[in-house]
Coordinates of C-alpha atoms in Angstrom, one line a residue:
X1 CA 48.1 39.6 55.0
X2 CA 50.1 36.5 55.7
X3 CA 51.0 38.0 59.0
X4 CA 46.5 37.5 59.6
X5 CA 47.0 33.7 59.8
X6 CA 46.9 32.1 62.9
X7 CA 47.8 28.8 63.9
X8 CA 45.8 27.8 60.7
X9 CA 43.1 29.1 58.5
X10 CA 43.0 33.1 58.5
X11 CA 40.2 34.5 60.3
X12 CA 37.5 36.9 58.2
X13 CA 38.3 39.0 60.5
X14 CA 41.6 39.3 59.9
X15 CA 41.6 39.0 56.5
X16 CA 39.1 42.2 56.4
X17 CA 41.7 44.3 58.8
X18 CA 44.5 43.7 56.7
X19 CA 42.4 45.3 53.4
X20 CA 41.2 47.8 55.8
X21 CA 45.0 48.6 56.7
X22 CA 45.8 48.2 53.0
X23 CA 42.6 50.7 51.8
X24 CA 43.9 53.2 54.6
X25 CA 47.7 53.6 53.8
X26 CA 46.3 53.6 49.7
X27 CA 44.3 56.9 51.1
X28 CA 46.5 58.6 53.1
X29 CA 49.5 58.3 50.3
X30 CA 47.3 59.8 48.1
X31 CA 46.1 62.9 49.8
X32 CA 50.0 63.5 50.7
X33 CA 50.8 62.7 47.0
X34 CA 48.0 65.2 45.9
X35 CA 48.2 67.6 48.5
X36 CA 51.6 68.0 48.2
X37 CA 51.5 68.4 44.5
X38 CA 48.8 71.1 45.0
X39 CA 50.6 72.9 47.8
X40 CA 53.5 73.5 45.4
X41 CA 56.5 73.1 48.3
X42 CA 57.3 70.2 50.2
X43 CA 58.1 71.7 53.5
X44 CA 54.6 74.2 53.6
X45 CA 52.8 71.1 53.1
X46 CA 54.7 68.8 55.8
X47 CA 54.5 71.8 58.6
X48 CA 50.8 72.5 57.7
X49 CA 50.2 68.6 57.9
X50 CA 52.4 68.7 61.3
X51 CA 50.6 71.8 63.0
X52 CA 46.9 70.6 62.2
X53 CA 47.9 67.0 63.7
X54 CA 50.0 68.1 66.4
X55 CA 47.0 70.5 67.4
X56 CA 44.1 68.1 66.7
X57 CA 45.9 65.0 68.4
X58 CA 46.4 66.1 72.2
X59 CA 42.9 67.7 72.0
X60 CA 41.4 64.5 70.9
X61 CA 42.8 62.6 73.5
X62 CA 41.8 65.3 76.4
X63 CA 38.3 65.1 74.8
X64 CA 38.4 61.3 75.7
X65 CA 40.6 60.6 78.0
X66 CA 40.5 63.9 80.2
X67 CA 43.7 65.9 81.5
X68 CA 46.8 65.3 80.0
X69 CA 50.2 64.9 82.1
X70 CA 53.3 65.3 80.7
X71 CA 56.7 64.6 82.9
X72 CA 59.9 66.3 81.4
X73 CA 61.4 64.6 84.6
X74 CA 60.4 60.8 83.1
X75 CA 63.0 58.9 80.9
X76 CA 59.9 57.6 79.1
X77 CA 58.8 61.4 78.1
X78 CA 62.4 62.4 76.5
X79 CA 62.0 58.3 74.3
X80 CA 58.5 59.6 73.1
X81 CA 59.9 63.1 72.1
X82 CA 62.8 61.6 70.3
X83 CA 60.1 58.9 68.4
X84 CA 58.5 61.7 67.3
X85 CA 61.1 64.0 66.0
X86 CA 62.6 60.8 63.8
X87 CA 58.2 59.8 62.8
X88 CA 58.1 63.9 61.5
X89 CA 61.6 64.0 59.7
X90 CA 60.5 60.5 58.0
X91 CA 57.1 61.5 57.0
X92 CA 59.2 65.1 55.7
X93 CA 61.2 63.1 53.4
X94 CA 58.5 60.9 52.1
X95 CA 56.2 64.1 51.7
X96 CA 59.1 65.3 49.9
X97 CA 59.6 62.3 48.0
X98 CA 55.9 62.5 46.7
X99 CA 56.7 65.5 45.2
X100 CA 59.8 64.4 43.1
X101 CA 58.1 60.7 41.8
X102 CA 55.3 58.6 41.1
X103 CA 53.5 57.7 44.4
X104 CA 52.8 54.0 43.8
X105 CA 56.8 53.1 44.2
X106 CA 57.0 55.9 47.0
X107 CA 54.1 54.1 49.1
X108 CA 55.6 50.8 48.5
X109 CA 58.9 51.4 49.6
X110 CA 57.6 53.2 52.3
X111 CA 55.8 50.3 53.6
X112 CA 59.2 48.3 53.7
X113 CA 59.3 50.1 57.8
X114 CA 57.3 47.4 58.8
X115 CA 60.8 45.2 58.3
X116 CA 62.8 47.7 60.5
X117 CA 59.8 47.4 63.2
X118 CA 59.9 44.0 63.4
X119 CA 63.5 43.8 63.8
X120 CA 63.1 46.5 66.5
X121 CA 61.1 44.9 68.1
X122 CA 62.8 41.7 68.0
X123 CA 66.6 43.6 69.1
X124 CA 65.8 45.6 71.4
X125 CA 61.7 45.2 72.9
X126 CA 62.4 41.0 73.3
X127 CA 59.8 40.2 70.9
X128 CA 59.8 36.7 69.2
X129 CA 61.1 36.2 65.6
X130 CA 58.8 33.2 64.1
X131 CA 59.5 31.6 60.6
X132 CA 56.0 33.4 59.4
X133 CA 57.4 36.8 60.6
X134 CA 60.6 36.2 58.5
X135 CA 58.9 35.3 55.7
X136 CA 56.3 38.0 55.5
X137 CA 59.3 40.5 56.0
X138 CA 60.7 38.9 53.2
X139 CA 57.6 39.2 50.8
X140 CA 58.3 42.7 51.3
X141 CA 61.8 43.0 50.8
X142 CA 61.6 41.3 47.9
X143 CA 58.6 43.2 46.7
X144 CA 60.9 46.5 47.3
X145 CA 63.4 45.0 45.4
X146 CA 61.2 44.4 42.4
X147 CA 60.5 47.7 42.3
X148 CA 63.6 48.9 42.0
X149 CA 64.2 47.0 38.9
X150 CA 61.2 48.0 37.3
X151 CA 61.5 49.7 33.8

């Protein structure tokens, strides 16, 4: 939420986006923390997850957007493909870390990728480091740090 500030006071409308953000990733853990409790094995659950997204996803955007174009030829194409194999290996391991813990610590430590995307973002997209996204990124480290000293 402190990234919702502006130049001063926090906008409703920010503020109301970031607990919409908040009340969305608090969903989606928990379906993947019960579903994957349900399904009884990690990696059924993941590919099942995987296949109905992978299916629903590029149908979706046809629906809306019309054809869709894909160049093997374009260097762009081959970055997208290799995002996506690292976003489905990721969401593997914390699918399979939902089945070995408690979800709360899961889903909070999860949520620490938003440090590594502002650093990528910062190292290698040119985006600008302020003081307020430091700090926020701090909040969180420190919060995943609490966590792991909890008893």
């Amino acid at each position: 939420m402190s990234l919702s500030l502006g130049k001063g006071r926090a906008s409703t409308s920010s503020i109301l986006f970031a607990l919409a953000t908040g009340a969305i990733i608090a969903s989606y853990a928990t379906v993947d923390a019960v579903g994957v409790r349900l399904a009884d094995h990690s990696g059924a659950y993941t590919a099942w997850v995987l296949v109905l997204y992978g299916s629903l996803l590029p149908a979706t955007f046809m629906l809306m957007r019309g054809e869709l174009a894909v160049d093997v030829r374009s260097p762009e194409t081959w970055k997208a493909l290799g995002g996506g194999l690292v976003a489905m290996i990721a969401y593997g391991v914390v699918v399979a870390a939902f089945a070995l813990g408690p979800a709360g610590p899961i889903t909070a430590l999860r949520e620490t990728s938003v440090v590594f995307a502002v650093l990528i973002g910062w190292l290698f997209l040119g985006e600008t480091l302020t003081a307020r996204r430091i700090v926020a990124c701090g909040i969180v480290a420190i919060g995943a740090i609490c966590l792991g000293y909890q008893s």
